[in-house]
Tab-separated table of C-alpha atoms and ligand atoms in Angstrom:
chain	number	residue	atom	x	y	z
A	1416	MET	CA	-82.417	-32.997	100.102
A	1417	THR	CA	-84.995	-32.571	97.537
A	1418	LYS	CA	-88.223	-30.591	98.382
A	1419	LYS	CA	-90.287	-32.135	95.556
A	1420	PRO	CA	-92.636	-34.536	97.513
A	1421	GLU	CA	-93.614	-31.650	99.908
A	1422	PHE	CA	-94.285	-29.398	96.798
A	1423	ASP	CA	-96.552	-32.255	95.159
A	1424	LEU	CA	-98.474	-32.453	98.347
A	1425	VAL	CA	-99.007	-28.772	98.610
A	1426	TYR	CA	-99.825	-28.728	94.879
A	1427	LYS	CA	-102.453	-31.504	95.246
A	1428	GLU	CA	-104.037	-29.817	98.094
A	1429	HIS	CA	-104.258	-26.530	96.047
A	1430	LEU	CA	-105.917	-28.447	93.198
A	1431	LYS	CA	-108.440	-30.052	95.508
A	1432	LEU	CA	-109.462	-26.718	96.927
A	1433	LYS	CA	-109.738	-25.372	93.438
A	1434	ILE	CA	-111.894	-28.203	92.233
A	1435	ARG	CA	-114.158	-27.727	95.353
A	1436	ASP	CA	-114.540	-24.083	94.701
A	1437	LEU	CA	-115.280	-24.584	90.840
A	1438	LYS	CA	-117.614	-27.494	91.536
A	1439	LYS	CA	-119.788	-25.144	93.512
A	1440	GLU	CA	-119.512	-22.233	91.105
A	1441	ARG	CA	-120.563	-24.433	88.131
A	1442	ASP	CA	-123.191	-26.417	90.095
A	1443	ALA	CA	-121.451	-29.644	88.886
A	1444	LEU	CA	-121.560	-33.273	89.807
A	1445	ILE	CA	-118.295	-35.247	89.640
A	1446	VAL	CA	-118.593	-38.909	88.998
A	1447	ALA	CA	-115.713	-41.388	88.841
A	1448	HIS	CA	-115.297	-44.866	87.812
A	1449	ASN	CA	-113.794	-47.466	90.243
A	1450	TYR	CA	-110.630	-47.572	88.142
A	1451	GLN	CA	-109.767	-43.910	88.613
A	1452	ARG	CA	-106.724	-42.616	90.589
A	1453	ASP	CA	-107.270	-42.577	94.248
A	1454	GLU	CA	-107.394	-38.700	94.566
A	1455	ILE	CA	-109.929	-38.589	91.921
A	1456	GLN	CA	-112.120	-41.272	93.679
A	1457	GLU	CA	-111.541	-39.392	96.850
A	1458	ILE	CA	-112.791	-35.915	95.505
A	1459	ALA	CA	-115.775	-37.381	93.377
A	1460	ASP	CA	-119.334	-37.228	94.649
A	1461	ILE	CA	-120.202	-40.647	93.437
A	1462	THR	CA	-118.042	-43.576	92.541
A	1463	GLY	CA	-119.172	-46.734	90.941
A	1464	ASP	CA	-119.230	-49.371	88.050
A	1465	SER	CA	-120.384	-48.257	84.654
A	1466	TYR	CA	-123.895	-49.298	85.383
A	1467	ALA	CA	-124.329	-47.330	88.708
A	1468	LEU	CA	-122.764	-44.318	87.116
A	1469	ALA	CA	-125.043	-44.342	84.047
A	1470	ARG	CA	-128.004	-44.548	86.526
A	1471	ALA	CA	-126.626	-41.954	88.878
A	1472	VAL	CA	-126.273	-39.325	86.033
A	1473	THR	CA	-129.874	-39.745	84.953
A	1474	LYS	CA	-130.936	-38.950	88.606
A	1475	ALA	CA	-128.670	-36.002	89.140
A	1476	LYS	CA	-130.202	-32.644	89.715
A	1477	GLN	CA	-127.144	-30.730	88.600
A	1478	LYS	CA	-127.005	-29.614	84.976
A	1479	THR	CA	-123.307	-30.285	84.518
A	1480	VAL	CA	-121.721	-33.641	85.184
A	1481	VAL	CA	-117.872	-34.275	84.945
A	1482	PHE	CA	-117.232	-37.836	84.113
A	1483	CYS	CA	-114.023	-39.123	85.336
A	1484	GLY	CA	-113.678	-42.272	83.288
A	1485	VAL	CA	-113.262	-43.043	79.695
A	1486	LYS	CA	-115.204	-41.821	76.627
A	1487	PHE	CA	-117.771	-44.508	76.159
A	1488	MET	CA	-118.958	-43.886	79.789
A	1489	ALA	CA	-119.206	-39.989	79.215
A	1490	GLU	CA	-121.113	-40.789	75.944
A	1491	SER	CA	-123.527	-43.053	77.689
A	1492	ALA	CA	-124.102	-40.420	80.385
A	1493	HIS	CA	-124.922	-37.820	77.496
A	1494	ILE	CA	-127.061	-40.227	75.615
A	1495	LEU	CA	-129.216	-40.954	78.683
A	1496	SER	CA	-129.384	-37.207	79.784
A	1497	PRO	CA	-128.789	-35.229	76.635
A	1498	LYS	CA	-129.975	-32.046	78.230
A	1499	LYS	CA	-127.133	-32.036	80.702
A	1500	THR	CA	-123.654	-30.897	79.945
A	1501	VAL	CA	-121.331	-33.958	80.289
A	1502	LEU	CA	-117.660	-33.224	80.476
A	1503	LEU	CA	-114.847	-35.607	79.871
A	1504	PRO	CA	-111.658	-33.951	81.479
A	1505	VAL	CA	-109.263	-35.708	79.018
A	1506	GLU	CA	-110.452	-36.031	75.544
A	1507	GLU	CA	-108.116	-39.036	74.684
A	1508	ALA	CA	-109.314	-41.077	77.360
A	1509	GLY	CA	-110.650	-43.921	75.282
A	1510	CYS	CA	-111.135	-47.632	75.691
A	1511	PRO	CA	-109.344	-50.073	73.188
A	1512	LEU	CA	-112.106	-52.670	73.607
A	1513	ALA	CA	-114.625	-50.164	72.366
A	1514	ASP	CA	-112.625	-49.487	69.216
A	1515	MET	CA	-112.411	-53.253	68.360
A	1516	ILE	CA	-115.701	-52.996	66.427
A	1517	THR	CA	-117.067	-50.719	63.797
A	1518	VAL	CA	-120.668	-50.149	62.537
A	1519	GLU	CA	-119.893	-51.388	59.158
A	1520	LYS	CA	-118.571	-54.699	60.502
A	1521	LEU	CA	-121.502	-55.070	62.861
A	1522	ARG	CA	-123.915	-54.315	59.804
A	1523	GLN	CA	-122.270	-57.296	57.940
A	1524	LYS	CA	-122.552	-59.461	60.868
A	1525	LYS	CA	-126.416	-58.638	61.253
A	1526	GLU	CA	-126.762	-59.477	57.575
A	1527	GLN	CA	-125.129	-62.912	58.131
A	1528	TYR	CA	-127.606	-63.562	61.142
A	1529	PRO	CA	-130.875	-61.547	60.301
A	1530	GLU	CA	-132.905	-63.457	63.099
A	1531	ALA	CA	-130.354	-62.716	65.919
A	1532	ALA	CA	-130.778	-59.905	68.452
A	1533	VAL	CA	-127.689	-57.614	69.000
A	1534	VAL	CA	-126.563	-57.221	72.592
A	1535	CYS	CA	-123.846	-54.608	73.009
A	1536	TYR	CA	-121.606	-54.260	76.080
A	1537	VAL	CA	-121.566	-50.632	77.181
A	1538	ASN	CA	-117.795	-50.594	76.338
A	1539	SER	CA	-118.543	-49.625	72.771
A	1540	THR	CA	-118.916	-46.421	70.885
A	1541	ALA	CA	-122.247	-44.638	70.510
A	1542	ALA	CA	-122.469	-45.513	67.007
A	1543	VAL	CA	-122.335	-49.207	67.743
A	1544	LYS	CA	-125.031	-48.760	70.573
A	1545	ALA	CA	-127.164	-47.177	68.081
A	1546	GLU	CA	-126.809	-50.122	65.807
A	1547	SER	CA	-127.701	-52.631	68.605
A	1548	ASP	CA	-131.086	-53.800	69.976
A	1549	ILE	CA	-130.109	-53.593	73.725
A	1550	CYS	CA	-126.936	-52.629	75.843
A	1551	CYS	CA	-125.694	-54.400	78.929
A	1552	THR	CA	-123.076	-54.009	81.435
A	1553	SER	CA	-120.797	-56.521	83.324
A	1554	SER	CA	-123.300	-56.368	86.123
A	1555	ASN	CA	-126.359	-57.311	84.201
A	1556	ALA	CA	-125.251	-59.089	81.071
A	1557	ILE	CA	-126.796	-62.571	81.971
A	1558	GLN	CA	-129.999	-60.901	82.893
A	1559	ILE	CA	-130.217	-58.936	79.702
A	1560	VAL	CA	-129.389	-61.917	77.288
A	1561	ARG	CA	-131.847	-64.068	79.357
A	1562	SER	CA	-134.676	-61.373	78.835
A	1563	LEU	CA	-134.585	-61.735	75.082
A	1564	LYS	CA	-137.234	-63.518	73.052
A	1565	GLU	CA	-134.668	-64.462	70.302
A	1566	ASP	CA	-132.760	-67.729	70.625
A	1567	LYS	CA	-129.813	-66.309	68.655
A	1568	VAL	CA	-127.791	-63.255	69.922
A	1569	ILE	CA	-124.834	-61.500	68.445
A	1570	PHE	CA	-122.750	-60.401	71.557
A	1571	VAL	CA	-120.381	-57.432	71.000
A	1572	PRO	CA	-117.556	-56.455	71.521
A	1573	ASP	CA	-116.135	-58.404	74.459
A	1574	LYS	CA	-115.530	-62.188	73.801
A	1575	ASN	CA	-114.766	-63.050	77.377
A	1576	LEU	CA	-117.880	-61.442	78.882
A	1577	GLY	CA	-119.790	-63.055	75.944
A	1578	ARG	CA	-118.340	-66.595	76.679
A	1579	TYR	CA	-119.102	-66.118	80.361
A	1580	VAL	CA	-122.764	-65.174	79.533
A	1581	ARG	CA	-123.008	-68.117	77.104
A	1582	GLU	CA	-121.925	-70.659	79.868
A	1583	HIS	CA	-124.842	-69.366	81.988
A	1584	ILE	CA	-127.462	-69.424	79.148
A	1585	PRO	CA	-126.709	-72.672	77.111
A	1586	GLU	CA	-130.171	-72.602	75.680
A	1587	LYS	CA	-129.360	-69.712	73.458
A	1588	GLU	CA	-126.830	-69.297	70.637
A	1589	LEU	CA	-124.389	-66.596	71.186
A	1590	ILE	CA	-122.335	-65.386	68.284
A	1591	LEU	CA	-119.193	-63.694	69.760
A	1592	TRP	CA	-117.156	-60.830	68.605
A	1593	ASP	CA	-113.446	-61.156	68.712
A	1594	GLY	CA	-112.826	-57.989	71.029
A	1595	TYR	CA	-111.153	-58.026	74.490
A	1596	CYS	CA	-109.851	-55.755	77.035
A	1597	VAL	CA	-106.118	-55.268	76.700
A	1598	VAL	CA	-105.720	-54.967	80.393
A	1599	HIS	CA	-107.720	-57.943	81.740
A	1600	MET	CA	-106.237	-60.117	79.082
A	1601	ARG	CA	-102.792	-59.469	80.780
A	1602	LEU	CA	-103.757	-61.479	83.691
A	1603	THR	CA	-102.568	-65.303	83.355
A	1604	SER	CA	-103.886	-68.279	85.097
A	1605	GLU	CA	-100.221	-69.059	86.151
A	1606	GLU	CA	-100.134	-65.739	88.046
A	1607	VAL	CA	-103.358	-66.548	89.764
A	1608	ILE	CA	-102.152	-70.119	90.664
A	1609	ARG	CA	-98.947	-68.792	92.019
A	1610	ASP	CA	-100.861	-66.163	94.166
A	1611	LYS	CA	-103.280	-68.891	95.350
A	1612	LYS	CA	-100.228	-70.789	96.594
A	1613	LEU	CA	-98.785	-67.716	98.275
A	1614	HIS	CA	-101.931	-66.849	100.032
A	1615	PRO	CA	-103.828	-70.152	100.483
A	1616	ASN	CA	-106.571	-68.594	102.585
A	1617	ALA	CA	-107.388	-65.832	100.070
A	1618	GLU	CA	-110.469	-65.918	97.703
A	1619	PHE	CA	-109.913	-65.086	94.077
A	1620	ILE	CA	-112.424	-62.338	92.805
A	1621	ALA	CA	-112.438	-61.538	88.820
A	1622	HIS	CA	-113.921	-59.406	86.434
A	1623	PRO	CA	-115.731	-61.422	83.511
A	1624	GLU	CA	-113.392	-59.523	80.958
A	1625	CYS	CA	-110.752	-62.024	82.150
A	1626	ARG	CA	-109.628	-64.917	80.113
A	1627	LYS	CA	-111.542	-68.104	80.302
A	1628	GLU	CA	-108.924	-70.129	82.209
A	1629	VAL	CA	-108.633	-67.195	84.795
A	1630	LEU	CA	-112.384	-67.079	85.366
A	1631	GLU	CA	-112.346	-71.021	86.004
A	1632	LEU	CA	-110.133	-70.194	89.106
A	1633	ALA	CA	-112.396	-67.531	90.683
A	1634	ASP	CA	-114.367	-67.838	93.668
A	1635	TYR	CA	-116.538	-64.999	92.521
A	1636	ILE	CA	-116.960	-63.230	89.074
A	1637	GLY	CA	-118.657	-59.889	88.809
A	1638	SER	CA	-118.496	-56.159	87.897
A	1639	THR	CA	-116.393	-53.792	89.846
A	1640	ALA	CA	-119.521	-53.027	91.947
A	1641	GLY	CA	-120.307	-56.553	92.372
A	1642	MET	CA	-116.832	-57.369	93.597
A	1643	LEU	CA	-117.037	-54.509	96.213
A	1644	LYS	CA	-120.416	-56.019	97.542
A	1645	TYR	CA	-119.065	-59.461	97.563
A	1646	VAL	CA	-115.958	-58.583	99.589
A	1647	LYS	CA	-117.888	-56.493	102.107
A	1648	GLY	CA	-120.319	-59.480	102.707
A	1649	SER	CA	-117.561	-62.218	102.806
A	1650	SER	CA	-116.232	-63.591	105.875
A	1651	CYS	CA	-112.856	-64.126	104.224
A	1652	LYS	CA	-110.069	-61.765	105.241
A	1653	GLU	CA	-107.685	-62.017	102.094
A	1654	PHE	CA	-108.519	-61.509	98.418
A	1655	ILE	CA	-106.609	-61.690	95.210
A	1656	VAL	CA	-108.185	-59.224	93.041
A	1657	GLY	CA	-108.532	-59.959	89.176
A	1658	THR	CA	-109.339	-56.518	87.908
A	1659	GLU	CA	-107.768	-53.117	87.314
A	1660	ILE	CA	-105.743	-51.672	90.350
A	1661	GLY	CA	-107.899	-48.586	90.869
A	1662	ILE	CA	-110.533	-50.694	92.701
A	1663	ILE	CA	-107.850	-51.234	95.583
A	1664	TYR	CA	-108.776	-47.810	96.787
A	1665	ARG	CA	-112.389	-48.582	97.536
A	1666	LEU	CA	-111.695	-52.137	98.752
A	1667	GLN	CA	-109.244	-50.825	101.249
A	1668	ARG	CA	-111.291	-48.024	102.276
A	1669	ASP	CA	-114.380	-50.125	102.869
A	1670	ASN	CA	-112.718	-53.048	104.443
A	1671	PRO	CA	-109.866	-51.758	106.542
A	1672	GLY	CA	-109.361	-55.226	108.201
A	1673	LYS	CA	-108.967	-57.059	105.150
A	1674	LYS	CA	-105.899	-57.640	102.888
A	1675	PHE	CA	-105.742	-57.386	99.030
A	1676	TYR	CA	-103.209	-58.916	96.563
A	1677	VAL	CA	-102.869	-57.704	92.883
A	1678	PRO	CA	-101.631	-60.774	90.839
A	1679	THR	CA	-99.912	-58.696	88.212
A	1680	GLU	CA	-98.299	-55.223	88.094
A	1681	GLN	CA	-99.718	-54.919	84.621
A	1682	PHE	CA	-103.206	-54.534	85.842
A	1683	VAL	CA	-103.236	-50.723	85.052
A	1684	CYS	CA	-105.641	-49.136	82.458
A	1685	ALA	CA	-103.606	-46.371	81.086
A	1686	ASN	CA	-106.737	-44.576	79.722
A	1687	MET	CA	-108.286	-44.474	83.137
A	1688	LYS	CA	-105.179	-43.078	84.754
A	1689	LEU	CA	-105.109	-40.015	82.228
A	1690	THR	CA	-107.492	-38.132	84.486
A	1691	THR	CA	-105.406	-36.301	87.066
A	1692	LEU	CA	-106.542	-33.596	89.642
A	1693	GLY	CA	-104.966	-31.032	87.151
A	1694	TRP	CA	-107.075	-32.080	84.204
A	1695	LEU	CA	-110.166	-32.212	86.370
A	1696	ALA	CA	-109.568	-28.693	87.619
A	1697	ARG	CA	-109.032	-27.543	84.068
A	1698	SER	CA	-112.165	-29.315	82.955
A	1699	LEU	CA	-114.425	-27.467	85.509
A	1700	GLU	CA	-112.492	-24.211	84.690
A	1701	LYS	CA	-112.773	-24.229	80.994
A	1702	MET	CA	-115.884	-26.364	80.811
A	1703	VAL	CA	-114.128	-28.938	78.590
A	1704	TYR	CA	-114.441	-31.400	76.975
A	1705	LYS	CA	-118.293	-31.239	76.166
A	1706	VAL	CA	-119.633	-34.739	74.929
A	1707	THR	CA	-121.550	-33.952	71.719
A	1708	LEU	CA	-122.978	-36.687	69.269
A	1709	PRO	CA	-125.326	-36.362	66.293
A	1710	GLY	CA	-129.095	-36.121	67.309
A	1711	ASP	CA	-130.180	-39.190	65.482
A	1712	MET	CA	-127.284	-41.272	67.009
A	1713	VAL	CA	-128.315	-40.095	70.492
A	1714	GLU	CA	-131.823	-41.152	69.819
A	1715	LYS	CA	-131.003	-44.710	68.658
A	1716	ALA	CA	-128.381	-45.331	71.212
A	1717	LYS	CA	-130.795	-44.080	73.845
A	1718	LYS	CA	-133.277	-46.845	73.089
A	1719	SER	CA	-130.607	-49.557	73.545
A	1720	LEU	CA	-129.469	-48.116	76.733
A	1721	GLU	CA	-132.995	-47.392	78.103
A	1722	ARG	CA	-134.061	-50.926	77.250
A	1723	MET	CA	-131.304	-52.137	79.279
A	1724	LEU	CA	-132.162	-49.938	82.261
A	1725	GLU	CA	-135.769	-51.156	81.911
A	1726	VAL	CA	-134.908	-54.833	82.101
A	1727	SER	CA	-132.352	-54.598	84.916
A	1728	GLY	CA	-134.335	-52.007	87.140
A	1729	SER	CA	-132.820	-49.875	89.796
B	3165	LIG	P1	-117.575	-52.119	85.356
B	3165	LIG	O1	-118.777	-52.226	84.534
B	3165	LIG	O2	-117.451	-53.530	86.098
B	3165	LIG	O3	-117.384	-51.069	86.004
B	3165	LIG	O4	-116.249	-52.319	84.213
B	3165	LIG	C1	-115.939	-51.441	83.253
B	3165	LIG	C2	-114.795	-51.725	82.622
B	3165	LIG	O5	-114.250	-50.806	81.793
B	3165	LIG	C3	-114.073	-53.014	82.969
B	3165	LIG	O6	-112.808	-52.990	82.200
B	3166	LIG	FE1	-111.518	-50.437	78.482
B	3166	LIG	FE2	-110.143	-52.388	79.605
B	3166	LIG	FE3	-109.789	-49.939	80.339
B	3166	LIG	FE4	-112.102	-51.033	80.992
B	3166	LIG	S1	-110.039	-51.599	81.708
B	3166	LIG	S2	-111.837	-49.017	80.210
B	3166	LIG	S3	-112.416	-52.346	79.127
B	3166	LIG	S4	-109.302	-50.882	78.458
C-alpha cells in the first residue's frame, strides 16, 4: 500500500504552517483570485475578482502584498500602490489574453480612429494600460464605457466582453480588438444545452469572456464576484457554472445547500493553477518575484486605473 497521499497531506500542513509564520514575519497580506487552487484561496487573507483585489491592495496597511493570481493582476496592484512591495509567487504566471495586443498595434489603431477613447480591460499589460484612456474590469465595463463623453470607443483586448458591452450601449460605436480568453472560448453552446437538459432546474451563470452563443443561453452574466453574489441571492438550488473551475471552491463554501455543475472539464486556467502552496511559501521566504515597472509607465497606467476606480466607486 502506498503512503503517498498521507505524505502529501502532512507536507501540505507543513507548508501552511510555514506560510502563516512567514506571513507574520514579513507583515505581508496574501490576496488570491477566485480562480486560484482551493488551498491557496483557503490560506489567503482576501479572495475576490480582479476589481475587488485591486481595490483591496490600495487599502491594505501591510507594506508587502503577495498576489496569488496572474501577472497583469500583480502589475495592477503595483501600479496602484507603487510604494508597496508586490510579489508574484510564480514569475511565469501570465495571461494569454493580455498578450494578444501590443502597444505598437494599439498605436496604429489609435491613428486610425483619433476621435475614439481607448478602454482597456485590466487583462492587459502595463504598457497597454499606459497607452489607454481608462481601464475596466468585467464587473464595471458597461458602467465605464457609458461614462465616456466620446461616441466612439476602441475596446481592447477581449472581443467577447467588448461585444457584450456593445449590446448594452448601442448608442456608442465600439471598435473591438480580436483578443479572447483561451479558457472561456473552450466552452461551447452545445455543452451548455446538454447540461441544461441534464439539469432542467439549474440556472446557467456565465463570465462575459464566453462566446456570444454561450452568453445568449445565460440567466446571469457577470464577473466572478458578480456570480458569487448572484448565486447567494438566488432561490435556485442548482447552477451550471460558465467560468474557470477555481470558483467552485467559494461557490460551495458560501452555499453548502446548493449544487454546481461544470459544463466542460477544459475549464482550467493553467496559468492560475501554477501557484501552489510550495511556491507561495518560497515567495514569502525569498521575497520573490517583486513586480517592477518603469516609472513613467507606472505613472501613465495609474491614470487609466485610477480613472476607472473614480468612475466605478467603492
Ligand atoms: P474577474 O475580473 O471576473 O475576476 O475575471 C478575471 C479573469 O481573468 C477572467 O478570466
Ligand atoms: Fe487570462 Fe483567461 Fe486565465 Fe483569465 S482565465 S487569467 S483571461 S487566460
